[in-house]
Tab-separated table of C-alpha atoms (C1' of nucleotides) in Angstrom:
chain	number	residue	atom	x	y	z
A	1	UNK	CA	38.010	-32.990	1.633
A	2	UNK	CA	37.453	-35.418	-1.186
A	3	UNK	CA	40.463	-37.773	-1.849
A	4	UNK	CA	41.395	-38.420	-5.072
A	5	UNK	CA	39.484	-41.380	-7.182
A	6	UNK	CA	40.717	-43.800	-9.687
A	7	UNK	CA	38.934	-44.020	-13.061
A	8	UNK	CA	35.779	-43.283	-14.043
A	9	UNK	CA	35.142	-43.838	-10.335
A	10	UNK	CA	31.846	-43.472	-9.448
A	11	UNK	CA	30.908	-42.679	-6.088
A	12	UNK	CA	29.860	-45.849	-3.510
A	13	UNK	CA	27.625	-45.002	-1.014
A	14	UNK	CA	29.722	-47.290	1.172
A	15	UNK	CA	31.880	-46.102	3.352
A	16	UNK	CA	35.501	-47.953	4.616
A	17	UNK	CA	36.199	-48.742	8.089
A	18	UNK	CA	38.648	-45.409	8.375
A	19	UNK	CA	35.573	-43.150	6.385
A	20	UNK	CA	33.235	-44.822	8.918
A	21	UNK	CA	36.077	-43.037	11.277
A	22	UNK	CA	36.395	-39.920	9.824
A	23	UNK	CA	32.568	-39.616	9.702
A	24	UNK	CA	32.451	-40.862	13.144
A	25	UNK	CA	35.196	-38.180	13.864
A	26	UNK	CA	33.816	-35.241	12.053
A	27	UNK	CA	30.471	-35.837	13.517
A	28	UNK	CA	32.274	-36.092	17.757
A	29	UNK	CA	33.690	-33.080	16.283
A	30	UNK	CA	30.938	-30.610	15.248
A	31	UNK	CA	29.103	-31.965	18.227
A	32	UNK	CA	31.894	-29.524	20.705
A	33	UNK	CA	31.946	-26.989	17.998
A	34	UNK	CA	28.505	-26.627	18.650
A	35	UNK	CA	28.610	-26.828	22.431
A	36	UNK	CA	31.146	-24.756	22.453
A	37	UNK	CA	29.556	-21.705	20.767
A	38	UNK	CA	27.193	-22.429	22.709
A	39	UNK	CA	28.577	-22.206	26.002
A	40	UNK	CA	30.474	-19.303	25.562
A	41	UNK	CA	27.018	-17.453	24.278
A	42	UNK	CA	24.219	-18.412	26.699
A	43	UNK	CA	27.540	-20.069	29.471
A	44	UNK	CA	27.936	-23.939	30.782
A	45	UNK	CA	25.035	-23.585	33.340
A	46	UNK	CA	22.249	-21.674	31.126
A	47	UNK	CA	22.898	-24.137	27.723
A	48	UNK	CA	21.743	-27.693	28.185
A	49	UNK	CA	22.528	-31.007	25.918
A	50	UNK	CA	19.176	-30.819	24.887
A	51	UNK	CA	19.963	-27.312	23.090
A	52	UNK	CA	22.922	-27.887	21.912
A	53	UNK	CA	21.491	-31.690	20.376
A	54	UNK	CA	18.790	-29.411	18.549
A	55	UNK	CA	21.540	-26.901	16.306
A	56	UNK	CA	22.472	-29.863	15.285
A	57	UNK	CA	19.252	-31.407	14.829
A	58	UNK	CA	19.711	-34.798	17.097
A	59	UNK	CA	18.754	-35.726	20.154
A	60	UNK	CA	20.037	-35.517	23.008
A	61	UNK	CA	21.347	-39.671	23.568
A	62	UNK	CA	23.113	-38.794	20.369
A	63	UNK	CA	25.665	-36.744	22.157
A	64	UNK	CA	25.963	-39.075	25.084
A	65	UNK	CA	26.916	-41.723	22.121
A	66	UNK	CA	30.235	-39.453	21.447
A	67	UNK	CA	30.569	-38.263	24.815
A	68	UNK	CA	30.123	-39.305	27.933
A	69	UNK	CA	28.083	-36.316	30.120
A	70	UNK	CA	28.373	-32.944	30.109
A	71	UNK	CA	31.378	-32.263	32.592
A	72	UNK	CA	33.348	-34.114	29.564
A	73	UNK	CA	31.556	-32.168	26.746
A	74	UNK	CA	33.603	-28.729	28.486
A	75	UNK	CA	36.393	-30.590	29.377
A	76	UNK	CA	36.994	-31.670	26.213
A	77	UNK	CA	36.899	-28.376	24.696
A	78	UNK	CA	38.813	-26.116	27.462
A	79	UNK	CA	41.347	-29.232	26.415
A	80	UNK	CA	41.006	-27.861	23.039
A	81	UNK	CA	41.709	-24.509	23.742
A	82	UNK	CA	44.590	-25.180	26.089
A	83	UNK	CA	46.135	-27.253	23.484
A	84	UNK	CA	47.139	-23.840	21.240
A	85	UNK	CA	48.654	-21.958	24.132
A	86	UNK	CA	50.777	-24.706	25.285
A	87	UNK	CA	51.540	-24.838	21.313
A	88	UNK	CA	52.035	-21.411	20.909
A	89	UNK	CA	54.125	-21.129	24.132
A	90	UNK	CA	55.859	-24.160	23.160
A	91	UNK	CA	57.718	-22.679	19.728
A	92	UNK	CA	57.643	-19.148	20.785
A	93	UNK	CA	60.085	-20.860	24.034
A	94	UNK	CA	62.151	-22.880	21.722
A	95	UNK	CA	62.346	-19.907	18.751
A	96	UNK	CA	65.592	-16.960	19.222
A	97	UNK	CA	66.097	-13.893	19.683
A	98	UNK	CA	65.935	-11.395	23.137
A	99	UNK	CA	63.274	-11.603	25.595
A	100	UNK	CA	61.179	-9.041	24.362
A	101	UNK	CA	61.287	-10.454	20.863
A	102	UNK	CA	59.717	-13.443	22.223
A	103	UNK	CA	57.161	-11.639	24.334
A	104	UNK	CA	56.092	-9.732	21.944
A	105	UNK	CA	56.469	-12.849	18.979
A	106	UNK	CA	53.981	-14.970	21.943
A	107	UNK	CA	51.455	-12.332	23.347
A	108	UNK	CA	50.854	-11.357	19.650
A	109	UNK	CA	49.486	-15.468	19.293
A	110	UNK	CA	47.477	-15.162	22.844
A	111	UNK	CA	46.261	-12.441	21.729
A	112	UNK	CA	44.939	-13.648	18.544
A	113	UNK	CA	43.954	-17.568	20.284
A	114	UNK	CA	42.064	-15.935	21.897
A	115	UNK	CA	39.382	-15.599	19.160
A	116	UNK	CA	39.199	-18.467	18.670
A	117	UNK	CA	35.823	-20.227	20.619
A	118	UNK	CA	38.130	-23.076	21.825
A	119	UNK	CA	39.836	-20.513	23.769
A	120	UNK	CA	37.371	-18.119	24.431
A	121	UNK	CA	35.711	-20.890	26.458
A	122	UNK	CA	39.425	-21.136	28.513
A	123	UNK	CA	39.254	-18.105	30.077
A	124	UNK	CA	35.301	-18.191	30.279
A	125	UNK	CA	35.029	-21.190	32.585
A	126	UNK	CA	35.784	-20.950	36.331
A	127	UNK	CA	37.176	-23.527	38.486
A	128	UNK	CA	32.965	-24.074	39.696
A	129	UNK	CA	31.323	-25.683	36.385
A	130	UNK	CA	33.620	-28.416	36.698
A	131	UNK	CA	34.423	-31.196	39.028
A	132	UNK	CA	37.091	-31.200	41.745
A	133	UNK	CA	39.350	-33.598	38.994
A	134	UNK	CA	37.793	-31.432	36.695
A	135	UNK	CA	38.668	-28.465	38.337
A	136	UNK	CA	42.486	-29.289	39.350
A	137	UNK	CA	43.467	-30.453	36.406
A	138	UNK	CA	42.066	-27.570	34.561
A	139	UNK	CA	44.624	-25.547	36.826
A	140	UNK	CA	47.431	-27.197	36.399
A	141	UNK	CA	47.062	-26.737	32.771
A	142	UNK	CA	47.077	-23.434	32.959
A	143	UNK	CA	49.649	-23.217	34.935
A	144	UNK	CA	51.671	-24.371	32.655
A	145	UNK	CA	51.019	-21.040	30.181
A	146	UNK	CA	51.689	-18.546	32.928
A	147	UNK	CA	54.597	-20.333	33.981
A	148	UNK	CA	55.948	-20.410	29.863
A	149	UNK	CA	54.933	-16.558	29.712
A	150	UNK	CA	56.791	-15.746	33.425
A	151	UNK	CA	59.738	-17.761	31.687
A	152	UNK	CA	59.428	-15.119	29.067
A	153	UNK	CA	59.150	-12.162	31.153
A	154	UNK	CA	61.941	-13.173	33.350
A	155	UNK	CA	64.777	-14.099	29.709
A	156	UNK	CA	63.313	-10.661	28.999
A	157	UNK	CA	64.491	-8.808	32.757
A	158	UNK	CA	67.191	-10.704	32.536
A	159	UNK	CA	68.531	-9.800	29.139
A	160	UNK	CA	67.886	-5.905	29.459
A	161	UNK	CA	65.297	-5.992	26.252
A	162	UNK	CA	62.602	-5.894	29.280
A	163	UNK	CA	62.366	-3.646	32.084
A	164	UNK	CA	62.850	-4.403	36.344
A	165	UNK	CA	59.812	-5.588	36.753
A	166	UNK	CA	57.782	-7.826	38.972
A	167	UNK	CA	57.822	-11.196	37.266
A	168	UNK	CA	54.523	-12.350	38.548
A	169	UNK	CA	52.578	-8.805	38.434
A	170	UNK	CA	53.428	-8.654	34.918
A	171	UNK	CA	52.128	-11.773	33.909
A	172	UNK	CA	48.974	-11.396	35.250
A	173	UNK	CA	48.002	-8.364	33.608
A	174	UNK	CA	48.979	-9.650	30.107
A	175	UNK	CA	46.872	-12.166	31.222
A	176	UNK	CA	44.336	-9.692	31.841
A	177	UNK	CA	44.507	-7.668	29.326
A	178	UNK	CA	44.821	-10.177	26.374
A	179	UNK	CA	42.127	-12.571	27.672
A	180	UNK	CA	39.614	-9.768	27.794
A	181	UNK	CA	39.176	-10.164	24.114
A	182	UNK	CA	37.786	-13.898	24.677
A	183	UNK	CA	34.932	-12.130	26.433
A	184	UNK	CA	33.556	-9.475	24.327
A	185	UNK	CA	35.305	-9.688	20.994
A	186	UNK	CA	32.241	-10.325	18.588
A	187	UNK	CA	33.474	-12.338	15.382
A	188	UNK	CA	30.899	-9.913	12.708
A	189	UNK	CA	32.638	-6.493	14.463
A	190	UNK	CA	34.698	-4.678	12.064
A	191	UNK	CA	37.570	-4.788	13.770
A	192	UNK	CA	40.368	-8.083	12.783
A	193	UNK	CA	41.670	-10.336	15.616
A	194	UNK	CA	44.934	-9.671	13.793
A	195	UNK	CA	44.429	-5.547	13.881
A	196	UNK	CA	42.881	-6.211	17.747
A	197	UNK	CA	45.957	-8.422	18.420
A	198	UNK	CA	48.296	-6.149	16.701
A	199	UNK	CA	47.515	-3.130	18.827
A	200	UNK	CA	46.594	-4.361	22.707
A	201	UNK	CA	50.672	-5.852	22.265
A	202	UNK	CA	51.756	-2.355	21.822
A	203	UNK	CA	50.139	-0.578	23.975
A	204	UNK	CA	50.981	-3.594	26.492
A	205	UNK	CA	55.047	-3.131	25.349
A	206	UNK	CA	55.071	1.221	25.716
A	207	UNK	CA	52.103	2.132	27.953
A	208	UNK	CA	50.485	5.163	28.218
A	209	UNK	CA	52.590	7.597	28.759
A	210	UNK	CA	53.670	9.251	26.263
A	211	UNK	CA	57.514	8.451	25.097
A	212	UNK	CA	60.664	11.043	26.139
B	1	UNK	CA	27.774	0.532	66.481
B	2	UNK	CA	25.598	1.506	70.359
B	3	UNK	CA	24.607	4.900	70.243
B	4	UNK	CA	25.464	7.116	72.976
B	5	UNK	CA	22.914	6.428	76.177
B	6	UNK	CA	21.114	8.386	78.732
B	7	UNK	CA	22.806	7.499	82.676
B	8	UNK	CA	22.240	4.129	83.941
B	9	UNK	CA	20.111	3.696	81.380
B	10	UNK	CA	18.811	-0.740	81.112
B	11	UNK	CA	19.587	-1.432	77.252
B	12	UNK	CA	15.765	-2.434	76.444
B	13	UNK	CA	14.423	-5.556	74.434
B	14	UNK	CA	11.851	-2.977	72.527
B	15	UNK	CA	13.201	-1.864	69.507
B	16	UNK	CA	11.999	1.281	68.044
B	17	UNK	CA	9.996	1.865	64.852
B	18	UNK	CA	13.895	3.297	63.461
B	19	UNK	CA	15.660	0.348	65.147
B	20	UNK	CA	13.175	-2.047	63.903
B	21	UNK	CA	13.564	-0.460	60.546
B	22	UNK	CA	17.950	-0.186	60.577
B	23	UNK	CA	17.340	-3.661	61.918
B	24	UNK	CA	15.329	-4.907	58.742
B	25	UNK	CA	18.200	-2.763	56.274
B	26	UNK	CA	20.920	-4.636	58.693
B	27	UNK	CA	19.305	-8.036	57.712
B	28	UNK	CA	18.905	-7.481	53.841
B	29	UNK	CA	22.732	-6.582	53.798
B	30	UNK	CA	23.254	-8.978	55.721
B	31	UNK	CA	21.141	-11.276	52.468
B	32	UNK	CA	23.354	-9.137	49.282
B	33	UNK	CA	26.564	-10.022	51.299
B	34	UNK	CA	26.065	-13.738	51.836
B	35	UNK	CA	24.861	-14.348	47.684
B	36	UNK	CA	27.043	-12.049	46.850
B	37	UNK	CA	30.303	-13.934	48.604
B	38	UNK	CA	28.415	-17.005	47.483
B	39	UNK	CA	28.350	-15.706	43.840
B	40	UNK	CA	32.258	-15.206	43.321
B	41	UNK	CA	32.732	-18.434	44.554
B	42	UNK	CA	30.452	-21.031	43.299
B	43	UNK	CA	28.545	-18.620	39.987
B	44	UNK	CA	25.023	-17.456	40.245
B	45	UNK	CA	23.592	-20.545	38.357
B	46	UNK	CA	25.334	-22.426	40.749
B	47	UNK	CA	24.473	-21.309	43.856
B	48	UNK	CA	20.963	-21.903	45.038
B	49	UNK	CA	19.262	-19.205	47.130
B	50	UNK	CA	18.652	-22.151	50.034
B	51	UNK	CA	22.238	-22.509	50.019
B	52	UNK	CA	22.490	-19.378	50.565
B	53	UNK	CA	19.367	-19.010	53.508
B	54	UNK	CA	21.743	-22.258	55.305
B	55	UNK	CA	24.812	-20.124	55.370
B	56	UNK	CA	23.241	-17.462	56.996
B	57	UNK	CA	21.104	-20.395	59.620
B	58	UNK	CA	17.718	-19.370	58.310
B	59	UNK	CA	15.657	-20.886	55.525
B	60	UNK	CA	14.808	-19.418	51.772
B	61	UNK	CA	11.651	-17.763	52.037
B	62	UNK	CA	12.951	-15.263	54.489
B	63	UNK	CA	15.389	-14.176	51.525
B	64	UNK	CA	12.218	-13.877	49.660
B	65	UNK	CA	10.611	-11.699	52.679
B	66	UNK	CA	13.192	-8.925	51.628
B	67	UNK	CA	14.498	-9.652	48.633
B	68	UNK	CA	11.862	-10.480	45.175
B	69	UNK	CA	13.810	-13.298	43.394
B	70	UNK	CA	17.053	-14.595	42.948
B	71	UNK	CA	17.403	-12.463	39.517
B	72	UNK	CA	16.894	-8.949	42.588
B	73	UNK	CA	19.804	-11.004	44.491
B	74	UNK	CA	22.277	-10.421	41.604
B	75	UNK	CA	21.124	-7.037	40.276
B	76	UNK	CA	20.811	-5.817	43.146
B	77	UNK	CA	24.646	-7.332	43.783
B	78	UNK	CA	25.609	-5.619	40.761
B	79	UNK	CA	24.551	-2.536	41.239
B	80	UNK	CA	26.331	-1.876	44.406
B	81	UNK	CA	29.604	-2.579	42.710
B	82	UNK	CA	28.531	-0.076	39.817
B	83	UNK	CA	27.694	3.033	42.230
B	84	UNK	CA	31.035	2.360	43.385
B	85	UNK	CA	32.812	1.855	40.186
B	86	UNK	CA	30.331	5.742	39.149
B	87	UNK	CA	31.285	7.343	42.312
B	88	UNK	CA	34.623	6.627	41.528
B	89	UNK	CA	34.903	8.155	37.728
B	90	UNK	CA	32.729	10.774	38.630
B	91	UNK	CA	35.419	11.519	41.687
B	92	UNK	CA	37.894	11.642	39.503
B	93	UNK	CA	36.926	13.411	36.329
B	94	UNK	CA	35.806	17.131	38.589
B	95	UNK	CA	39.555	16.524	40.480
B	96	UNK	CA	42.191	18.724	39.070
B	97	UNK	CA	45.160	17.883	37.000
B	98	UNK	CA	46.612	16.616	33.422
B	99	UNK	CA	44.826	13.992	31.856
B	100	UNK	CA	47.468	10.667	32.394
B	101	UNK	CA	46.897	12.379	36.353
B	102	UNK	CA	43.930	11.839	36.492
B	103	UNK	CA	43.109	8.317	34.429
B	104	UNK	CA	45.899	7.244	36.963
B	105	UNK	CA	44.035	7.941	40.055
B	106	UNK	CA	40.885	6.518	38.584
B	107	UNK	CA	42.926	3.123	37.895
B	108	UNK	CA	44.482	2.769	40.996
B	109	UNK	CA	40.806	3.195	42.206
B	110	UNK	CA	39.594	1.392	40.093
B	111	UNK	CA	41.902	-1.635	40.869
B	112	UNK	CA	40.779	-1.359	44.360
B	113	UNK	CA	37.493	-1.542	43.874
B	114	UNK	CA	37.864	-4.696	42.117
B	115	UNK	CA	38.776	-6.258	45.053
B	116	UNK	CA	35.855	-5.608	47.102
B	117	UNK	CA	33.165	-8.441	46.708
B	118	UNK	CA	30.143	-6.058	44.921
B	119	UNK	CA	32.764	-5.318	41.664
B	120	UNK	CA	34.283	-8.624	41.539
B	121	UNK	CA	30.096	-9.706	41.043
B	122	UNK	CA	29.892	-7.027	38.285
B	123	UNK	CA	33.385	-8.426	36.277
B	124	UNK	CA	32.262	-11.627	37.258
B	125	UNK	CA	28.154	-11.659	35.804
B	126	UNK	CA	28.065	-12.009	32.714
B	127	UNK	CA	24.792	-11.037	30.675
B	128	UNK	CA	23.575	-14.359	30.423
B	129	UNK	CA	22.518	-14.862	33.142
B	130	UNK	CA	19.957	-11.369	33.721
B	131	UNK	CA	16.880	-11.659	32.292
B	132	UNK	CA	16.856	-9.648	28.696
B	133	UNK	CA	15.637	-5.924	30.991
B	134	UNK	CA	17.875	-6.621	33.504
B	135	UNK	CA	20.762	-7.065	31.174
B	136	UNK	CA	20.511	-4.133	28.916
B	137	UNK	CA	20.303	-2.449	32.682
B	138	UNK	CA	23.866	-3.641	33.746
B	139	UNK	CA	25.229	-3.176	30.301
B	140	UNK	CA	23.942	0.472	30.194
B	141	UNK	CA	26.009	1.051	33.253
B	142	UNK	CA	28.617	-0.152	32.625
B	143	UNK	CA	28.980	1.387	29.138
B	144	UNK	CA	28.859	4.548	31.330
B	145	UNK	CA	31.832	3.596	33.635
B	146	UNK	CA	33.655	2.525	30.258
B	147	UNK	CA	32.903	6.287	29.213
B	148	UNK	CA	34.398	7.870	31.872
B	149	UNK	CA	37.205	5.929	31.081
B	150	UNK	CA	37.632	6.820	27.608
B	151	UNK	CA	37.197	10.310	28.355
B	152	UNK	CA	40.167	10.568	30.858
B	153	UNK	CA	41.686	8.764	28.005
B	154	UNK	CA	41.072	11.173	25.659
B	155	UNK	CA	41.280	14.350	27.830
B	156	UNK	CA	45.686	12.703	28.539
B	157	UNK	CA	46.466	12.180	24.760
B	158	UNK	CA	44.875	15.702	23.956
B	159	UNK	CA	46.361	17.740	26.661
B	160	UNK	CA	49.815	15.647	25.590
B	161	UNK	CA	50.580	13.917	29.185
B	162	UNK	CA	48.877	10.271	27.966
B	163	UNK	CA	50.634	8.503	24.296
B	164	UNK	CA	48.527	9.240	21.440
B	165	UNK	CA	47.281	5.829	21.149
B	166	UNK	CA	43.782	4.328	20.076
B	167	UNK	CA	41.443	5.370	23.092
B	168	UNK	CA	39.228	2.102	22.475
B	169	UNK	CA	41.746	0.446	22.138
B	170	UNK	CA	43.517	1.278	25.117
B	171	UNK	CA	39.744	1.594	27.437
B	172	UNK	CA	39.810	-2.363	26.565
B	173	UNK	CA	43.205	-2.809	27.596
B	174	UNK	CA	43.234	-0.943	30.345
B	175	UNK	CA	39.510	-2.560	31.354
B	176	UNK	CA	40.960	-6.262	30.972
B	177	UNK	CA	44.357	-5.977	32.946
B	178	UNK	CA	42.047	-4.395	36.161
B	179	UNK	CA	39.859	-6.508	36.120
B	180	UNK	CA	41.609	-9.324	36.266
B	181	UNK	CA	42.360	-8.982	40.426
B	182	UNK	CA	38.327	-9.478	40.236
B	183	UNK	CA	38.882	-13.329	39.404
B	184	UNK	CA	42.431	-13.858	40.582
B	185	UNK	CA	43.519	-12.148	44.720
B	186	UNK	CA	42.657	-14.309	46.937
B	187	UNK	CA	41.695	-11.684	50.185
B	188	UNK	CA	43.849	-14.169	52.527
B	189	UNK	CA	47.065	-13.494	49.963
B	190	UNK	CA	50.213	-12.227	51.206
B	191	UNK	CA	49.463	-9.039	48.363
B	192	UNK	CA	46.535	-6.316	50.058
B	193	UNK	CA	45.234	-4.908	47.302
B	194	UNK	CA	47.102	-1.628	48.009
B	195	UNK	CA	50.545	-3.034	46.774
B	196	UNK	CA	48.325	-4.716	44.034
B	197	UNK	CA	47.354	-1.444	42.840
B	198	UNK	CA	50.642	0.547	42.782
B	199	UNK	CA	51.813	-2.461	41.106
B	200	UNK	CA	49.632	-2.720	37.880
B	201	UNK	CA	48.964	0.763	37.930
B	202	UNK	CA	52.377	1.208	36.915
B	203	UNK	CA	52.817	-1.863	34.564
B	204	UNK	CA	50.120	-0.602	32.627
B	205	UNK	CA	51.011	3.633	32.520
B	206	UNK	CA	55.142	2.355	32.158
B	207	UNK	CA	54.981	-0.656	29.560
B	208	UNK	CA	56.869	-3.566	29.844
B	209	UNK	CA	59.825	-2.227	27.367
B	210	UNK	CA	62.941	-0.441	29.265
B	211	UNK	CA	62.824	3.165	29.638
B	212	UNK	CA	65.531	5.080	27.345
C	1	DT	C1'	21.324	-64.256	4.163
C	2	DC	C1'	22.717	-63.444	9.095
C	3	DT	C1'	24.951	-61.575	12.241
C	4	DA	C1'	26.903	-58.066	15.484
C	5	DA	C1'	28.579	-53.430	16.280
C	6	DA	C1'	27.436	-48.757	15.282
C	7	DT	C1'	23.792	-44.451	15.178
C	8	DA	C1'	19.608	-43.154	16.733
C	9	DT	C1'	15.616	-42.722	19.084
C	10	DT	C1'	11.914	-42.094	22.213
C	11	DA	C1'	10.325	-42.256	26.428
C	12	DC	C1'	11.020	-41.991	30.807
C	13	DT	C1'	13.723	-41.548	36.136
C	14	DC	C1'	15.602	-38.352	39.232
C	15	DA	C1'	17.310	-34.464	41.305
C	16	DC	C1'	17.681	-30.108	42.140
C	17	DC	C1'	16.298	-25.168	42.458
C	18	DA	C1'	12.928	-21.383	42.024
C	19	DG	C1'	9.142	-20.114	43.671
C	20	DT	C1'	4.549	-20.212	46.442
C	21	DA	C1'	0.552	-21.065	50.262
C	22	DA	C1'	-0.569	-21.587	54.585
C	23	DC	C1'	0.864	-21.290	58.659
C	24	DT	C1'	2.606	-20.069	63.884
C	25	DT	C1'	4.961	-16.652	66.586
C	26	DG	C1'	5.831	-12.312	68.616
C	27	DC	C1'	6.020	-7.943	69.207
C	28	DA	C1'	4.187	-2.622	68.789
C	29	DT	C1'	0.222	0.169	68.905
C	30	DC	C1'	-4.180	1.323	69.891
D	1	DG	C1'	-6.407	-7.736	75.736
D	2	DA	C1'	-7.970	-6.945	71.126
D	3	DT	C1'	-5.839	-6.769	66.830
D	4	DG	C1'	-2.769	-6.202	63.423
D	5	DC	C1'	1.492	-5.814	60.550
D	6	DA	C1'	6.430	-8.609	60.603
D	7	DA	C1'	9.380	-12.366	60.806
D	8	DG	C1'	10.022	-16.797	60.159
D	9	DT	C1'	8.296	-21.281	59.552
D	10	DT	C1'	7.876	-26.233	57.169
D	11	DA	C1'	5.691	-27.901	53.574
D	12	DC	C1'	4.246	-27.842	49.214
D	13	DT	C1'	4.282	-26.921	43.543
D	14	DG	C1'	6.145	-27.372	38.582
D	15	DG	C1'	9.359	-26.815	35.458
D	16	DT	C1'	13.951	-28.212	34.045
D	17	DG	C1'	17.682	-30.645	32.290
D	18	DA	C1'	20.913	-34.455	33.587
D	19	DG	C1'	21.654	-39.309	31.995
D	20	DT	C1'	19.135	-44.013	31.113
D	21	DA	C1'	16.363	-48.374	29.297
D	22	DA	C1'	15.241	-50.138	25.309
D	23	DT	C1'	14.024	-50.172	21.494
D	24	DA	C1'	14.324	-49.594	15.744
D	25	DT	C1'	17.715	-49.310	11.539
D	26	DT	C1'	21.120	-49.317	8.844
D	27	DT	C1'	25.368	-50.919	7.146
D	28	DA	C1'	29.945	-54.640	7.723
D	29	DG	C1'	30.854	-57.938	7.122
D	30	DA	C1'	31.120	-62.801	7.622
DNA sequence: TCTAAATATTACTCACCAGTAACTTGCATC
DNA sequence: GATGCAAGTTACTGGTGAGTAATATTTAGA
């Protein structure tokens, strides 16, 4: 965290412009982090910004100094989560391999991400918490990820590495199964996100029927 | 709806005691039905009892005439949903057949139920909406259903009709995949609950990998 | 040293909503 | 027909929480 300092440098209590701007960004980040944790634990409506502020040892107007209003706090949180998922989707789509290999890679990353605070917030946030404009944006970004997922499935069906399934329905099924950990996973629990992702992806690809 | 009437009977505007009691039950039911729809559409916290009352053309105190408080409204709704799921679980557990056959039957009924208002409410309601006592009861009943699901999977693994999977993880995966329609399914959409259930169960049993 | 911006606070306003009190009307039974 | 219960109403209370105004304090920089 600390940058390399010149010889015999006594750390100055005075900050440069960049340091101040970085500090501001860090504080903003801390607010979002505290907020997303509370939203996930207690729900958006049941969490007051006073609570969030108190958990950081500050007062509510300080939050308004960094973020416009309560909805913007939520939007920033879900946007961060959506960004993580989108990046995963893009990277996998650009990778080589047949449909099933790439789908498996995506599912694995998706499952692990679902145990991240911001991604959990994406799954736990319903449209009803947002204003019409916010909800429209939210839906659009989710649709983008869903379409990446469908494209991967369609590729696999086309190249024969995936069984000839209904693409839309398969995408719903996979999303449901992989979103669920966002609701029940306990970070303090015994299973690591990695192990959970392994097990889930394997079950989804192979199914429950015994292999002949 | 109307009972068989004696010859030449002119319907009386006066109700018997049973009729009045049935009417009361019917009105109570209508309140729950209107409430669960709104809870599903807008979320519990975002729905006021004034809104629910207005949608029925009555006033809020009337709701309190039939139900104790807002939480009790929610509890009645989720209890109805849990009851439907429990009954399905019990019937399937009592039925004959190998593990896979019975599991498939349960999954199918579960998937269809998930498109019922009360069952959707079960999935969409988080513990945070309830008081500690309410949440404990809610969790206990959900655990019961989960254990039925696990028992069915374990039976199938034992008799060889299901691949040797991790039972806990498989139960999580199945629940996630089947709960999801409760969030996205649009009753006005083109696919019937029956068709959705068929497709999902098939995907879950067979997996995405091509059959050899 | 003086000023302006950034950071934070206390102390409010305003709206919404759960829940209640007190009252009205109508039906049913004695 | 008097009495009492059931079903509703209007009009309130009280609490909570989003968002704001006014203000204090620190720090950067001229």
